[in-house]
Amino acid sequence: MSLLDVLGGAPETAMCSRAGCREQATWRIDWRNPRIHAEDRRKTWLACDEHVEFLRGFLASRDFPLTVESLIPST
């Protein structure tokens, strides 16, 4: 039994990581703090269309390496 099973399963929709936002996420931001994370360690934040640039800018201003990818598959 996994932790997700114990907690009732995976969430129905991915939610934006911006504090106070409850919108559905459409972007994935993978980042790393090079001062404390090894090269292979990444953290992930999810973002809605409204907050993707805010979260990207927050991390970029700290010189954290990051990538931003759409959660919606391209057709």
PDB file of C-alpha atoms in Angstrom:
ATOM      1  CA  MET A   1       0.000   0.000   0.000  1.00  0.00           C
ATOM      2  CA  SER A   2       1.390   3.372  -1.019  1.00  0.00           C
ATOM      3  CA  LEU A   3       1.143   6.689   0.793  1.00  0.00           C
ATOM      4  CA  LEU A   4      -1.322   7.912  -1.853  1.00  0.00           C
ATOM      5  CA  ASP A   5      -3.561   4.918  -1.085  1.00  0.00           C
ATOM      6  CA  VAL A   6      -3.500   5.788   2.621  1.00  0.00           C
ATOM      7  CA  LEU A   7      -4.317   9.433   1.887  1.00  0.00           C
ATOM      8  CA  GLY A   8      -7.222   8.561  -0.395  1.00  0.00           C
ATOM      9  CA  GLY A   9      -5.474   8.506  -3.766  1.00  0.00           C
ATOM     10  CA  ALA A  10      -3.973  11.077  -6.063  1.00  0.00           C
ATOM     11  CA  PRO A  11      -5.653  14.463  -6.377  1.00  0.00           C
ATOM     12  CA  GLU A  12      -8.222  14.749  -9.160  1.00  0.00           C
ATOM     13  CA  THR A  13      -6.531  17.830 -10.616  1.00  0.00           C
ATOM     14  CA  ALA A  14      -3.104  19.368 -10.230  1.00  0.00           C
ATOM     15  CA  MET A  15      -3.321  22.647  -8.316  1.00  0.00           C
ATOM     16  CA  CYS A  16      -1.176  25.752  -8.697  1.00  0.00           C
ATOM     17  CA  SER A  17       1.675  26.039  -6.160  1.00  0.00           C
ATOM     18  CA  ARG A  18       1.273  29.818  -5.705  1.00  0.00           C
ATOM     19  CA  ALA A  19       0.210  30.536  -2.126  1.00  0.00           C
ATOM     20  CA  GLY A  20      -3.540  30.984  -1.903  1.00  0.00           C
ATOM     21  CA  CYS A  21      -4.242  29.937  -5.503  1.00  0.00           C
ATOM     22  CA  ARG A  22      -6.654  27.063  -6.078  1.00  0.00           C
ATOM     23  CA  GLU A  23      -6.639  27.143  -9.892  1.00  0.00           C
ATOM     24  CA  GLN A  24      -5.842  24.102 -11.975  1.00  0.00           C
ATOM     25  CA  ALA A  25      -2.160  23.903 -12.908  1.00  0.00           C
ATOM     26  CA  THR A  26      -1.238  23.957 -16.576  1.00  0.00           C
ATOM     27  CA  TRP A  27       2.533  24.353 -16.179  1.00  0.00           C
ATOM     28  CA  ARG A  28       5.309  22.392 -14.468  1.00  0.00           C
ATOM     29  CA  ILE A  29       8.388  24.203 -13.134  1.00  0.00           C
ATOM     30  CA  ASP A  30      11.322  21.959 -12.226  1.00  0.00           C
ATOM     31  CA  TRP A  31      14.057  23.731 -10.295  1.00  0.00           C
ATOM     32  CA  ARG A  32      17.039  23.227  -8.042  1.00  0.00           C
ATOM     33  CA  ASN A  33      18.859  25.284  -5.440  1.00  0.00           C
ATOM     34  CA  PRO A  34      22.518  24.673  -6.370  1.00  0.00           C
ATOM     35  CA  ARG A  35      23.704  25.695  -2.907  1.00  0.00           C
ATOM     36  CA  ILE A  36      21.950  22.739  -1.247  1.00  0.00           C
ATOM     37  CA  HIS A  37      20.824  20.311  -3.984  1.00  0.00           C
ATOM     38  CA  ALA A  38      22.992  17.884  -5.944  1.00  0.00           C
ATOM     39  CA  GLU A  39      22.923  18.067  -9.755  1.00  0.00           C
ATOM     40  CA  ASP A  40      20.387  15.228  -9.987  1.00  0.00           C
ATOM     41  CA  ARG A  41      17.979  16.680  -7.388  1.00  0.00           C
ATOM     42  CA  ARG A  42      15.000  18.663  -8.669  1.00  0.00           C
ATOM     43  CA  LYS A  43      11.951  20.117  -6.995  1.00  0.00           C
ATOM     44  CA  THR A  44       8.694  20.697  -8.842  1.00  0.00           C
ATOM     45  CA  TRP A  45       6.166  23.479  -8.577  1.00  0.00           C
ATOM     46  CA  LEU A  46       2.962  23.534 -10.565  1.00  0.00           C
ATOM     47  CA  ALA A  47       1.496  26.761 -11.927  1.00  0.00           C
ATOM     48  CA  CYS A  48      -1.689  28.042 -13.497  1.00  0.00           C
ATOM     49  CA  ASP A  49      -1.515  30.353 -16.527  1.00  0.00           C
ATOM     50  CA  GLU A  50      -1.825  33.408 -14.278  1.00  0.00           C
ATOM     51  CA  HIS A  51       1.087  32.519 -11.969  1.00  0.00           C
ATOM     52  CA  VAL A  52       3.616  30.708 -14.184  1.00  0.00           C
ATOM     53  CA  GLU A  53       5.627  33.873 -14.885  1.00  0.00           C
ATOM     54  CA  PHE A  54       5.510  34.982 -11.236  1.00  0.00           C
ATOM     55  CA  LEU A  55       6.862  31.633  -9.995  1.00  0.00           C
ATOM     56  CA  ARG A  56       9.428  31.402 -12.824  1.00  0.00           C
ATOM     57  CA  GLY A  57      10.626  34.923 -12.058  1.00  0.00           C
ATOM     58  CA  PHE A  58      10.838  34.226  -8.327  1.00  0.00           C
ATOM     59  CA  LEU A  59      13.153  31.262  -8.940  1.00  0.00           C
ATOM     60  CA  ALA A  60      15.137  32.914 -11.753  1.00  0.00           C
ATOM     61  CA  SER A  61      15.840  35.981  -9.608  1.00  0.00           C
ATOM     62  CA  ARG A  62      17.657  33.659  -7.189  1.00  0.00           C
ATOM     63  CA  ASP A  63      19.710  32.159 -10.048  1.00  0.00           C
ATOM     64  CA  PHE A  64      18.147  28.730  -9.557  1.00  0.00           C
ATOM     65  CA  PRO A  65      18.423  26.507 -12.639  1.00  0.00           C
ATOM     66  CA  LEU A  66      14.897  25.770 -13.880  1.00  0.00           C
ATOM     67  CA  THR A  67      12.793  24.446 -16.716  1.00  0.00           C
ATOM     68  CA  VAL A  68       9.180  25.264 -17.507  1.00  0.00           C
ATOM     69  CA  GLU A  69       7.018  22.779 -19.409  1.00  0.00           C
ATOM     70  CA  SER A  70       3.351  22.596 -20.243  1.00  0.00           C
ATOM     71  CA  LEU A  71       1.301  19.984 -18.385  1.00  0.00           C
ATOM     72  CA  ILE A  72      -1.073  19.878 -21.333  1.00  0.00           C
ATOM     73  CA  PRO A  73       0.190  17.551 -24.046  1.00  0.00           C
ATOM     74  CA  SER A  74       0.627  19.209 -27.429  1.00  0.00           C
ATOM     75  CA  THR A  75      -1.500  17.780 -30.213  1.00  0.00           C
TER      76      THR A  75
END
